[in-house]
């Protein structure tokens, strides 16, 4: 099976690089590189002919994890998500950060000019009591502050001694949970690192659902729980009470599109994707990327609605 080396972090299509740089700086990420891409690059890298783009690489200092911003020109009128319908399925939604001191983390976000959506969610899992707040930023990019037992997060984050961890996970609701899990296992060689459920009214309000039928079930898939992973979530809401955003998280649409995954063999991963239930949006090609320099890469679509650029460095 082709081997994933690590999940780098979220991939965001931005209409305003400065605004997103401010958002992610509030969570401790710093810019490490940027690169302009011409129309040929955009067609071969992103499946977006007729566009140029600026790519900005961000990092959590001291780690290999971070995020990537891409500003397409011309921009798109389509935004992946709508903050008034946070329960809609089949597109990435939340970039999660562990906050050891939730009050201090909230203050840092507010000093940067951003606000947590009210109400916050507080819920109990077998491991203890948790609090969660969401920041809806530019282009409806959602970042979450997660507070809870330090001993739990010692096994679920790399950075645990700062205001924020690295981008701990990228999660989103799906219409069909198990096929999404199977895709990440079969295409990328990931595994289930944690399963949990939340039956809590405060979390229902955080999501924005008005339906009383709400019972969150989540499966986290990755290489290791201490490295960035993907959260695949089903809210337990009845069919017809939410929309599917399948196909919306695609370049050059604005918002969180998916993530970057570093692999050993791009061509082998891309070859597995159709049989696993996904699609190849941009075939394997050689390119210069801001985050990685000379690399081979491909853009892949997954059944959870996200798109994933797999990268092998040279």
PDB file of C-alpha atoms in Angstrom:
ATOM      1  CA  UNK A   1       0.000   0.000   0.000  1.00  0.00           C
ATOM      2  CA  UNK A   2       1.326   3.494  -0.790  1.00  0.00           C
ATOM      3  CA  UNK A   3       2.592   5.161   2.356  1.00  0.00           C
ATOM      4  CA  UNK A   4       1.499   8.519   3.763  1.00  0.00           C
ATOM      5  CA  UNK A   5       4.414  10.184   5.492  1.00  0.00           C
ATOM      6  CA  UNK A   6       2.349  12.841   7.289  1.00  0.00           C
ATOM      7  CA  UNK A   7      -0.639  15.153   7.022  1.00  0.00           C
ATOM      8  CA  UNK A   8       0.761  18.658   6.602  1.00  0.00           C
ATOM      9  CA  UNK A   9      -2.404  20.642   7.349  1.00  0.00           C
ATOM     10  CA  UNK A  10      -5.372  22.488   5.845  1.00  0.00           C
ATOM     11  CA  UNK A  11      -5.573  23.856   2.308  1.00  0.00           C
ATOM     12  CA  UNK A  12      -7.493  27.155   2.093  1.00  0.00           C
ATOM     13  CA  UNK A  13      -8.630  29.127  -0.957  1.00  0.00           C
ATOM     14  CA  UNK A  14      -8.433  32.769   0.116  1.00  0.00           C
ATOM     15  CA  UNK A  15      -9.947  35.939  -1.306  1.00  0.00           C
ATOM     16  CA  UNK A  16      -7.816  38.042   1.050  1.00  0.00           C
ATOM     17  CA  UNK A  17      -4.387  36.717   1.989  1.00  0.00           C
ATOM     18  CA  UNK A  18      -3.763  39.423   4.601  1.00  0.00           C
ATOM     19  CA  UNK A  19      -7.026  38.596   6.380  1.00  0.00           C
ATOM     20  CA  UNK A  20      -6.212  34.894   6.508  1.00  0.00           C
ATOM     21  CA  UNK A  21      -2.641  35.572   7.577  1.00  0.00           C
ATOM     22  CA  UNK A  22      -4.057  37.563  10.509  1.00  0.00           C
ATOM     23  CA  UNK A  23      -6.452  34.743  11.378  1.00  0.00           C
ATOM     24  CA  UNK A  24      -3.817  32.025  11.373  1.00  0.00           C
ATOM     25  CA  UNK A  25      -1.250  34.255  13.110  1.00  0.00           C
ATOM     26  CA  UNK A  26      -3.717  34.450  15.996  1.00  0.00           C
ATOM     27  CA  UNK A  27      -3.391  30.653  16.214  1.00  0.00           C
ATOM     28  CA  UNK A  28       0.410  30.782  16.204  1.00  0.00           C
ATOM     29  CA  UNK A  29       1.183  30.057  12.535  1.00  0.00           C
ATOM     30  CA  UNK A  30       3.814  32.063  10.647  1.00  0.00           C
ATOM     31  CA  UNK A  31       4.445  32.583   6.936  1.00  0.00           C
ATOM     32  CA  UNK A  32       7.506  30.711   5.704  1.00  0.00           C
ATOM     33  CA  UNK A  33       7.278  31.034   1.905  1.00  0.00           C
ATOM     34  CA  UNK A  34       5.140  32.191  -0.983  1.00  0.00           C
ATOM     35  CA  UNK A  35       5.086  31.570  -4.715  1.00  0.00           C
ATOM     36  CA  UNK A  36       3.155  32.812  -7.720  1.00  0.00           C
ATOM     37  CA  UNK A  37       1.641  30.295 -10.147  1.00  0.00           C
ATOM     38  CA  UNK A  38       0.795  31.037 -13.781  1.00  0.00           C
ATOM     39  CA  UNK A  39      -2.170  29.732 -15.768  1.00  0.00           C
ATOM     40  CA  UNK A  40      -0.352  26.550 -16.718  1.00  0.00           C
ATOM     41  CA  UNK A  41       0.407  25.840 -13.053  1.00  0.00           C
ATOM     42  CA  UNK A  42      -3.197  26.449 -12.047  1.00  0.00           C
ATOM     43  CA  UNK A  43      -4.481  24.096 -14.720  1.00  0.00           C
ATOM     44  CA  UNK A  44      -2.063  21.294 -13.863  1.00  0.00           C
ATOM     45  CA  UNK A  45      -1.879  21.764 -10.064  1.00  0.00           C
ATOM     46  CA  UNK A  46      -5.420  22.797  -9.187  1.00  0.00           C
ATOM     47  CA  UNK A  47      -7.560  21.827 -12.155  1.00  0.00           C
ATOM     48  CA  UNK A  48      -8.413  25.528 -12.501  1.00  0.00           C
ATOM     49  CA  UNK A  49      -7.607  26.657 -16.073  1.00  0.00           C
ATOM     50  CA  UNK A  50      -7.809  30.363 -16.836  1.00  0.00           C
ATOM     51  CA  UNK A  51      -6.541  31.392 -13.403  1.00  0.00           C
ATOM     52  CA  UNK A  52      -3.286  32.505 -11.859  1.00  0.00           C
ATOM     53  CA  UNK A  53      -2.612  32.126  -8.140  1.00  0.00           C
ATOM     54  CA  UNK A  54      -0.442  33.100  -5.206  1.00  0.00           C
ATOM     55  CA  UNK A  55       0.413  30.289  -2.783  1.00  0.00           C
ATOM     56  CA  UNK A  56       1.457  31.076   0.800  1.00  0.00           C
ATOM     57  CA  UNK A  57       2.943  28.437   3.100  1.00  0.00           C
ATOM     58  CA  UNK A  58       2.392  28.710   6.850  1.00  0.00           C
ATOM     59  CA  UNK A  59       3.963  26.685   9.644  1.00  0.00           C
ATOM     60  CA  UNK A  60       3.576  26.071  13.348  1.00  0.00           C
ATOM     61  CA  UNK A  61       7.146  26.907  14.448  1.00  0.00           C
ATOM     62  CA  UNK A  62       9.238  23.909  15.406  1.00  0.00           C
ATOM     63  CA  UNK A  63       7.011  21.428  13.576  1.00  0.00           C
ATOM     64  CA  UNK A  64       6.568  20.150  10.033  1.00  0.00           C
ATOM     65  CA  UNK A  65       2.862  21.003  10.200  1.00  0.00           C
ATOM     66  CA  UNK A  66       1.046  24.105   9.051  1.00  0.00           C
ATOM     67  CA  UNK A  67      -1.397  25.359   6.445  1.00  0.00           C
ATOM     68  CA  UNK A  68      -1.399  26.566   2.857  1.00  0.00           C
ATOM     69  CA  UNK A  69      -3.307  29.530   1.441  1.00  0.00           C
ATOM     70  CA  UNK A  70      -3.998  29.917  -2.284  1.00  0.00           C
ATOM     71  CA  UNK A  71      -5.330  33.186  -3.718  1.00  0.00           C
ATOM     72  CA  UNK A  72      -6.782  32.587  -7.176  1.00  0.00           C
ATOM     73  CA  UNK A  73      -7.035  35.329  -9.791  1.00  0.00           C
ATOM     74  CA  UNK A  74      -9.736  35.982 -10.859  1.00  0.00           C
ATOM     75  CA  UNK A  75     -11.491  35.080  -7.651  1.00  0.00           C
ATOM     76  CA  UNK A  76     -14.603  32.953  -7.362  1.00  0.00           C
ATOM     77  CA  UNK A  77     -18.056  34.047  -6.225  1.00  0.00           C
ATOM     78  CA  UNK A  78     -18.616  30.595  -4.673  1.00  0.00           C
ATOM     79  CA  UNK A  79     -17.889  30.112  -0.966  1.00  0.00           C
ATOM     80  CA  UNK A  80     -17.744  26.513   0.256  1.00  0.00           C
ATOM     81  CA  UNK A  81     -19.639  27.002   3.507  1.00  0.00           C
ATOM     82  CA  UNK A  82     -22.315  29.201   5.054  1.00  0.00           C
ATOM     83  CA  UNK A  83     -22.062  30.014   8.765  1.00  0.00           C
ATOM     84  CA  UNK A  84     -25.855  29.946   9.018  1.00  0.00           C
ATOM     85  CA  UNK A  85     -25.840  26.296   7.892  1.00  0.00           C
ATOM     86  CA  UNK A  86     -22.937  24.818   9.805  1.00  0.00           C
ATOM     87  CA  UNK A  87     -24.669  21.430   9.816  1.00  0.00           C
ATOM     88  CA  UNK A  88     -24.518  20.896   6.024  1.00  0.00           C
ATOM     89  CA  UNK A  89     -22.489  17.843   5.011  1.00  0.00           C
ATOM     90  CA  UNK A  90     -19.838  16.712   2.557  1.00  0.00           C
ATOM     91  CA  UNK A  91     -17.256  19.491   2.723  1.00  0.00           C
ATOM     92  CA  UNK A  92     -14.417  20.178   5.173  1.00  0.00           C
ATOM     93  CA  UNK A  93     -15.483  22.473   7.971  1.00  0.00           C
ATOM     94  CA  UNK A  94     -13.393  22.952  11.125  1.00  0.00           C
ATOM     95  CA  UNK A  95      -9.647  23.391  11.600  1.00  0.00           C
ATOM     96  CA  UNK A  96      -9.116  22.265  15.196  1.00  0.00           C
ATOM     97  CA  UNK A  97      -6.525  23.674  17.611  1.00  0.00           C
ATOM     98  CA  UNK A  98      -5.906  22.459  21.160  1.00  0.00           C
ATOM     99  CA  UNK A  99      -5.894  25.331  23.655  1.00  0.00           C
ATOM    100  CA  UNK A 100      -4.338  24.297  27.021  1.00  0.00           C
ATOM    101  CA  UNK A 101      -5.637  27.520  28.646  1.00  0.00           C
ATOM    102  CA  UNK A 102      -8.979  28.139  26.957  1.00  0.00           C
ATOM    103  CA  UNK A 103      -9.476  31.615  28.465  1.00  0.00           C
ATOM    104  CA  UNK A 104      -6.015  32.762  27.353  1.00  0.00           C
ATOM    105  CA  UNK A 105      -6.561  31.333  23.879  1.00  0.00           C
ATOM    106  CA  UNK A 106      -9.890  33.097  23.549  1.00  0.00           C
ATOM    107  CA  UNK A 107      -8.286  36.366  24.609  1.00  0.00           C
ATOM    108  CA  UNK A 108      -5.532  35.934  21.995  1.00  0.00           C
ATOM    109  CA  UNK A 109      -8.094  35.404  19.255  1.00  0.00           C
ATOM    110  CA  UNK A 110     -10.121  38.418  20.345  1.00  0.00           C
ATOM    111  CA  UNK A 111      -7.019  40.643  20.490  1.00  0.00           C
ATOM    112  CA  UNK A 112      -6.443  39.742  16.840  1.00  0.00           C
ATOM    113  CA  UNK A 113      -9.904  41.053  15.990  1.00  0.00           C
ATOM    114  CA  UNK A 114     -11.834  37.779  15.763  1.00  0.00           C
ATOM    115  CA  UNK A 115     -14.704  36.525  17.889  1.00  0.00           C
ATOM    116  CA  UNK A 116     -15.960  33.131  18.981  1.00  0.00           C
ATOM    117  CA  UNK A 117     -19.432  32.221  17.822  1.00  0.00           C
ATOM    118  CA  UNK A 118     -21.878  32.004  20.691  1.00  0.00           C
ATOM    119  CA  UNK A 119     -22.840  29.822  22.362  1.00  0.00           C
ATOM    120  CA  UNK A 120     -19.797  27.731  23.199  1.00  0.00           C
ATOM    121  CA  UNK A 121     -20.189  23.977  23.574  1.00  0.00           C
ATOM    122  CA  UNK A 122     -19.373  22.125  26.779  1.00  0.00           C
ATOM    123  CA  UNK A 123     -19.630  18.359  26.866  1.00  0.00           C
ATOM    124  CA  UNK A 124     -18.329  15.284  28.622  1.00  0.00           C
ATOM    125  CA  UNK A 125     -16.480  12.334  27.109  1.00  0.00           C
ATOM    126  CA  UNK A 126     -15.152   9.325  29.026  1.00  0.00           C
ATOM    127  CA  UNK A 127     -11.805  11.137  29.242  1.00  0.00           C
ATOM    128  CA  UNK A 128     -13.235  14.234  30.949  1.00  0.00           C
ATOM    129  CA  UNK A 129     -14.905  17.613  30.427  1.00  0.00           C
ATOM    130  CA  UNK A 130     -14.337  19.576  27.209  1.00  0.00           C
ATOM    131  CA  UNK A 131     -15.145  23.083  25.984  1.00  0.00           C
ATOM    132  CA  UNK A 132     -15.195  24.082  22.313  1.00  0.00           C
ATOM    133  CA  UNK A 133     -15.601  27.394  20.519  1.00  0.00           C
ATOM    134  CA  UNK A 134     -15.655  28.228  16.804  1.00  0.00           C
ATOM    135  CA  UNK A 135     -14.257  31.269  15.000  1.00  0.00           C
ATOM    136  CA  UNK A 136     -15.834  31.890  11.581  1.00  0.00           C
ATOM    137  CA  UNK A 137     -13.198  33.843   9.677  1.00  0.00           C
ATOM    138  CA  UNK A 138     -12.802  35.227   6.160  1.00  0.00           C
ATOM    139  CA  UNK A 139     -14.362  33.125   3.373  1.00  0.00           C
ATOM    140  CA  UNK A 140     -16.214  31.150   6.081  1.00  0.00           C
ATOM    141  CA  UNK A 141     -13.038  29.390   7.231  1.00  0.00           C
ATOM    142  CA  UNK A 142     -13.769  27.895  10.653  1.00  0.00           C
ATOM    143  CA  UNK A 143     -11.130  27.479  13.359  1.00  0.00           C
ATOM    144  CA  UNK A 144     -11.960  25.745  16.632  1.00  0.00           C
ATOM    145  CA  UNK A 145     -10.489  26.167  20.098  1.00  0.00           C
ATOM    146  CA  UNK A 146     -10.594  22.904  22.023  1.00  0.00           C
ATOM    147  CA  UNK A 147     -10.044  22.834  25.767  1.00  0.00           C
ATOM    148  CA  UNK A 148      -9.994  19.758  27.947  1.00  0.00           C
ATOM    149  CA  UNK A 149      -7.897  17.483  30.154  1.00  0.00           C
ATOM    150  CA  UNK A 150      -4.176  18.035  29.600  1.00  0.00           C
ATOM    151  CA  UNK A 151      -3.472  14.339  30.016  1.00  0.00           C
ATOM    152  CA  UNK A 152      -5.881  13.580  27.163  1.00  0.00           C
ATOM    153  CA  UNK A 153      -4.412  16.110  24.757  1.00  0.00           C
ATOM    154  CA  UNK A 154      -0.885  14.911  25.550  1.00  0.00           C
ATOM    155  CA  UNK A 155      -1.834  12.017  23.274  1.00  0.00           C
ATOM    156  CA  UNK A 156      -3.750  14.138  20.734  1.00  0.00           C
ATOM    157  CA  UNK A 157      -1.433  17.007  19.803  1.00  0.00           C
ATOM    158  CA  UNK A 158       2.238  17.579  19.115  1.00  0.00           C
ATOM    159  CA  UNK A 159       2.460  21.086  20.607  1.00  0.00           C
ATOM    160  CA  UNK A 160       0.968  21.225  24.104  1.00  0.00           C
ATOM    161  CA  UNK A 161       3.023  23.956  25.823  1.00  0.00           C
ATOM    162  CA  UNK A 162       1.860  27.046  23.896  1.00  0.00           C
ATOM    163  CA  UNK A 163      -1.363  29.010  23.621  1.00  0.00           C
ATOM    164  CA  UNK A 164      -2.352  26.836  20.655  1.00  0.00           C
ATOM    165  CA  UNK A 165      -1.248  23.503  19.229  1.00  0.00           C
ATOM    166  CA  UNK A 166      -0.473  22.920  15.589  1.00  0.00           C
ATOM    167  CA  UNK A 167      -3.579  22.492  13.380  1.00  0.00           C
ATOM    168  CA  UNK A 168      -4.564  19.355  15.248  1.00  0.00           C
ATOM    169  CA  UNK A 169      -7.189  18.083  12.850  1.00  0.00           C
ATOM    170  CA  UNK A 170      -9.452  18.989   9.952  1.00  0.00           C
ATOM    171  CA  UNK A 171     -12.997  17.814  10.512  1.00  0.00           C
ATOM    172  CA  UNK A 172     -16.319  18.005   8.738  1.00  0.00           C
ATOM    173  CA  UNK A 173     -19.736  16.368   8.628  1.00  0.00           C
ATOM    174  CA  UNK A 174     -20.475  13.703   6.040  1.00  0.00           C
ATOM    175  CA  UNK A 175     -23.669  12.131   4.724  1.00  0.00           C
ATOM    176  CA  UNK A 176     -22.216   8.615   4.860  1.00  0.00           C
ATOM    177  CA  UNK A 177     -19.622   7.953   7.519  1.00  0.00           C
ATOM    178  CA  UNK A 178     -18.187   4.513   6.841  1.00  0.00           C
ATOM    179  CA  UNK A 179     -17.492   5.005   3.085  1.00  0.00           C
ATOM    180  CA  UNK A 180     -15.570   8.163   3.957  1.00  0.00           C
ATOM    181  CA  UNK A 181     -13.519   6.270   6.547  1.00  0.00           C
ATOM    182  CA  UNK A 182     -12.824   3.459   4.071  1.00  0.00           C
ATOM    183  CA  UNK A 183     -11.564   5.933   1.468  1.00  0.00           C
ATOM    184  CA  UNK A 184      -8.884   7.366   3.752  1.00  0.00           C
ATOM    185  CA  UNK A 185      -7.819   3.884   4.753  1.00  0.00           C
ATOM    186  CA  UNK A 186      -7.646   2.538   1.191  1.00  0.00           C
ATOM    187  CA  UNK A 187      -6.328   5.574  -0.678  1.00  0.00           C
ATOM    188  CA  UNK A 188      -3.860   6.964   1.856  1.00  0.00           C
ATOM    189  CA  UNK A 189      -3.140   4.034   4.163  1.00  0.00           C
ATOM    190  CA  UNK A 190      -4.489   5.902   7.213  1.00  0.00           C
ATOM    191  CA  UNK A 191      -6.164   4.170  10.139  1.00  0.00           C
ATOM    192  CA  UNK A 192      -8.780   4.938  12.750  1.00  0.00           C
ATOM    193  CA  UNK A 193      -7.022   6.602  15.685  1.00  0.00           C
ATOM    194  CA  UNK A 194     -10.078   7.530  17.781  1.00  0.00           C
ATOM    195  CA  UNK A 195     -13.868   7.230  17.813  1.00  0.00           C
ATOM    196  CA  UNK A 196     -16.215   9.239  19.990  1.00  0.00           C
ATOM    197  CA  UNK A 197     -19.777  10.469  20.289  1.00  0.00           C
ATOM    198  CA  UNK A 198     -21.399  13.629  21.649  1.00  0.00           C
ATOM    199  CA  UNK A 199     -25.033  13.733  22.746  1.00  0.00           C
ATOM    200  CA  UNK A 200     -25.148  17.260  24.065  1.00  0.00           C
ATOM    201  CA  UNK A 201     -27.529  20.123  23.385  1.00  0.00           C
ATOM    202  CA  UNK A 202     -24.823  22.788  23.641  1.00  0.00           C
ATOM    203  CA  UNK A 203     -22.954  21.167  20.756  1.00  0.00           C
ATOM    204  CA  UNK A 204     -26.157  21.065  18.705  1.00  0.00           C
ATOM    205  CA  UNK A 205     -26.516  24.823  19.271  1.00  0.00           C
ATOM    206  CA  UNK A 206     -22.848  25.390  18.376  1.00  0.00           C
ATOM    207  CA  UNK A 207     -23.427  23.627  15.056  1.00  0.00           C
ATOM    208  CA  UNK A 208     -26.601  25.640  14.522  1.00  0.00           C
ATOM    209  CA  UNK A 209     -29.016  22.754  14.145  1.00  0.00           C
ATOM    210  CA  UNK A 210     -32.614  23.378  15.184  1.00  0.00           C
ATOM    211  CA  UNK A 211     -33.484  19.694  14.876  1.00  0.00           C
ATOM    212  CA  UNK A 212     -33.960  17.790  18.141  1.00  0.00           C
ATOM    213  CA  UNK A 213     -32.578  14.673  16.423  1.00  0.00           C
ATOM    214  CA  UNK A 214     -28.854  15.251  16.935  1.00  0.00           C
ATOM    215  CA  UNK A 215     -26.318  12.645  17.992  1.00  0.00           C
ATOM    216  CA  UNK A 216     -22.770  13.303  16.809  1.00  0.00           C
ATOM    217  CA  UNK A 217     -20.567  10.355  15.932  1.00  0.00           C
ATOM    218  CA  UNK A 218     -16.988  11.002  14.845  1.00  0.00           C
ATOM    219  CA  UNK A 219     -14.203   8.811  13.474  1.00  0.00           C
ATOM    220  CA  UNK A 220     -10.700  10.288  13.411  1.00  0.00           C
ATOM    221  CA  UNK A 221      -8.361   8.842  10.782  1.00  0.00           C
ATOM    222  CA  UNK A 222      -4.630   9.466  10.566  1.00  0.00           C
ATOM    223  CA  UNK A 223      -1.249   7.914  11.121  1.00  0.00           C
ATOM    224  CA  UNK A 224      -1.127   8.686  14.830  1.00  0.00           C
ATOM    225  CA  UNK A 225      -3.398  10.602  17.203  1.00  0.00           C
ATOM    226  CA  UNK A 226      -0.546  12.980  18.103  1.00  0.00           C
ATOM    227  CA  UNK A 227      -0.147  14.106  14.482  1.00  0.00           C
ATOM    228  CA  UNK A 228      -2.701  16.047  12.392  1.00  0.00           C
ATOM    229  CA  UNK A 229      -5.563  13.816  11.308  1.00  0.00           C
ATOM    230  CA  UNK A 230      -9.022  13.979   9.703  1.00  0.00           C
ATOM    231  CA  UNK A 231     -12.254  14.015  11.664  1.00  0.00           C
ATOM    232  CA  UNK A 232     -15.154  12.408   9.811  1.00  0.00           C
ATOM    233  CA  UNK A 233     -18.392  13.329  11.535  1.00  0.00           C
ATOM    234  CA  UNK A 234     -22.051  12.376  11.251  1.00  0.00           C
ATOM    235  CA  UNK A 235     -24.467  14.559  13.215  1.00  0.00           C
ATOM    236  CA  UNK A 236     -27.194  11.929  13.379  1.00  0.00           C
ATOM    237  CA  UNK A 237     -29.680  14.324  11.798  1.00  0.00           C
ATOM    238  CA  UNK A 238     -32.441  12.906   9.583  1.00  0.00           C
ATOM    239  CA  UNK A 239     -31.953  12.898   5.825  1.00  0.00           C
ATOM    240  CA  UNK A 240     -33.483  15.979   4.262  1.00  0.00           C
ATOM    241  CA  UNK A 241     -32.680  18.204   7.254  1.00  0.00           C
ATOM    242  CA  UNK A 242     -29.276  19.183   5.836  1.00  0.00           C
ATOM    243  CA  UNK A 243     -27.802  19.788   2.388  1.00  0.00           C
ATOM    244  CA  UNK A 244     -24.899  18.007   0.725  1.00  0.00           C
ATOM    245  CA  UNK A 245     -22.069  20.309  -0.396  1.00  0.00           C
ATOM    246  CA  UNK A 246     -20.405  17.548  -2.413  1.00  0.00           C
ATOM    247  CA  UNK A 247     -18.302  19.060  -5.211  1.00  0.00           C
ATOM    248  CA  UNK A 248     -18.297  22.551  -3.690  1.00  0.00           C
ATOM    249  CA  UNK A 249     -14.851  22.393  -2.030  1.00  0.00           C
ATOM    250  CA  UNK A 250     -12.932  22.680  -5.295  1.00  0.00           C
ATOM    251  CA  UNK A 251     -10.498  25.285  -6.655  1.00  0.00           C
ATOM    252  CA  UNK A 252     -11.014  28.145  -7.239  1.00  0.00           C
ATOM    253  CA  UNK A 253     -13.997  28.232  -4.825  1.00  0.00           C
ATOM    254  CA  UNK A 254     -13.275  30.089  -1.583  1.00  0.00           C
ATOM    255  CA  UNK A 255     -12.910  28.559   1.856  1.00  0.00           C
ATOM    256  CA  UNK A 256     -11.374  25.427   3.320  1.00  0.00           C
ATOM    257  CA  UNK A 257     -10.940  23.023   0.421  1.00  0.00           C
ATOM    258  CA  UNK A 258      -9.160  20.142   2.146  1.00  0.00           C
ATOM    259  CA  UNK A 259      -5.571  19.447   3.103  1.00  0.00           C
ATOM    260  CA  UNK A 260      -2.051  18.682   1.971  1.00  0.00           C
ATOM    261  CA  UNK A 261      -0.795  15.130   2.509  1.00  0.00           C
ATOM    262  CA  UNK A 262       2.885  14.246   2.110  1.00  0.00           C
ATOM    263  CA  UNK A 263       3.355  10.764   0.625  1.00  0.00           C
ATOM    264  CA  UNK A 264       6.127   8.545  -0.669  1.00  0.00           C
ATOM    265  CA  UNK A 265       4.655   7.900  -4.128  1.00  0.00           C
ATOM    266  CA  UNK A 266       2.135  10.334  -5.634  1.00  0.00           C
ATOM    267  CA  UNK A 267       1.439   8.213  -8.711  1.00  0.00           C
ATOM    268  CA  UNK A 268       0.658   5.116  -6.660  1.00  0.00           C
ATOM    269  CA  UNK A 269      -1.733   7.022  -4.388  1.00  0.00           C
ATOM    270  CA  UNK A 270      -3.509   8.652  -7.342  1.00  0.00           C
ATOM    271  CA  UNK A 271      -3.915   5.261  -8.996  1.00  0.00           C
ATOM    272  CA  UNK A 272      -5.748   3.915  -5.931  1.00  0.00           C
ATOM    273  CA  UNK A 273      -8.200   6.785  -5.578  1.00  0.00           C
ATOM    274  CA  UNK A 274     -10.918   5.828  -8.134  1.00  0.00           C
ATOM    275  CA  UNK A 275     -11.285   2.312  -6.751  1.00  0.00           C
ATOM    276  CA  UNK A 276     -11.483   3.754  -3.222  1.00  0.00           C
ATOM    277  CA  UNK A 277     -14.428   5.947  -4.178  1.00  0.00           C
ATOM    278  CA  UNK A 278     -12.686   9.217  -5.013  1.00  0.00           C
ATOM    279  CA  UNK A 279     -11.570  11.019  -8.164  1.00  0.00           C
ATOM    280  CA  UNK A 280      -8.405  12.553  -9.608  1.00  0.00           C
ATOM    281  CA  UNK A 281      -8.961  16.289 -10.111  1.00  0.00           C
ATOM    282  CA  UNK A 282      -5.430  17.067 -11.330  1.00  0.00           C
ATOM    283  CA  UNK A 283      -3.153  14.251 -12.508  1.00  0.00           C
ATOM    284  CA  UNK A 284       0.335  13.732 -11.075  1.00  0.00           C
ATOM    285  CA  UNK A 285       2.747  16.422 -12.211  1.00  0.00           C
ATOM    286  CA  UNK A 286       6.082  17.967 -11.239  1.00  0.00           C
ATOM    287  CA  UNK A 287       5.993  21.481  -9.822  1.00  0.00           C
ATOM    288  CA  UNK A 288       7.582  24.061  -7.534  1.00  0.00           C
ATOM    289  CA  UNK A 289       5.519  24.596  -4.387  1.00  0.00           C
ATOM    290  CA  UNK A 290       5.994  27.317  -1.805  1.00  0.00           C
ATOM    291  CA  UNK A 291       5.805  24.887   1.077  1.00  0.00           C
ATOM    292  CA  UNK A 292       7.973  22.125  -0.364  1.00  0.00           C
ATOM    293  CA  UNK A 293      10.076  23.382  -3.273  1.00  0.00           C
ATOM    294  CA  UNK A 294      10.512  20.890  -6.146  1.00  0.00           C
ATOM    295  CA  UNK A 295       7.851  18.221  -5.730  1.00  0.00           C
ATOM    296  CA  UNK A 296       5.569  15.799  -7.488  1.00  0.00           C
ATOM    297  CA  UNK A 297       1.911  16.313  -6.677  1.00  0.00           C
ATOM    298  CA  UNK A 298      -1.683  15.509  -7.601  1.00  0.00           C
ATOM    299  CA  UNK A 299      -5.074  16.842  -6.523  1.00  0.00           C
ATOM    300  CA  UNK A 300      -7.581  14.221  -5.391  1.00  0.00           C
ATOM    301  CA  UNK A 301     -11.263  14.332  -4.423  1.00  0.00           C
ATOM    302  CA  UNK A 302     -12.595  12.271  -1.519  1.00  0.00           C
ATOM    303  CA  UNK A 303     -16.109  11.047  -0.666  1.00  0.00           C
ATOM    304  CA  UNK A 304     -16.214  13.395   2.345  1.00  0.00           C
ATOM    305  CA  UNK A 305     -16.325  16.292  -0.141  1.00  0.00           C
ATOM    306  CA  UNK A 306     -12.787  17.547   0.405  1.00  0.00           C
ATOM    307  CA  UNK A 307      -9.915  17.761  -2.044  1.00  0.00           C
ATOM    308  CA  UNK A 308      -6.403  16.718  -1.091  1.00  0.00           C
ATOM    309  CA  UNK A 309      -3.131  17.640  -2.720  1.00  0.00           C
ATOM    310  CA  UNK A 310      -0.728  14.753  -2.265  1.00  0.00           C
ATOM    311  CA  UNK A 311       2.905  15.782  -2.418  1.00  0.00           C
ATOM    312  CA  UNK A 312       6.187  13.881  -2.678  1.00  0.00           C
ATOM    313  CA  UNK A 313       9.266  16.031  -2.160  1.00  0.00           C
ATOM    314  CA  UNK A 314      12.353  15.579  -4.294  1.00  0.00           C
TER     315      UNK A 314
END
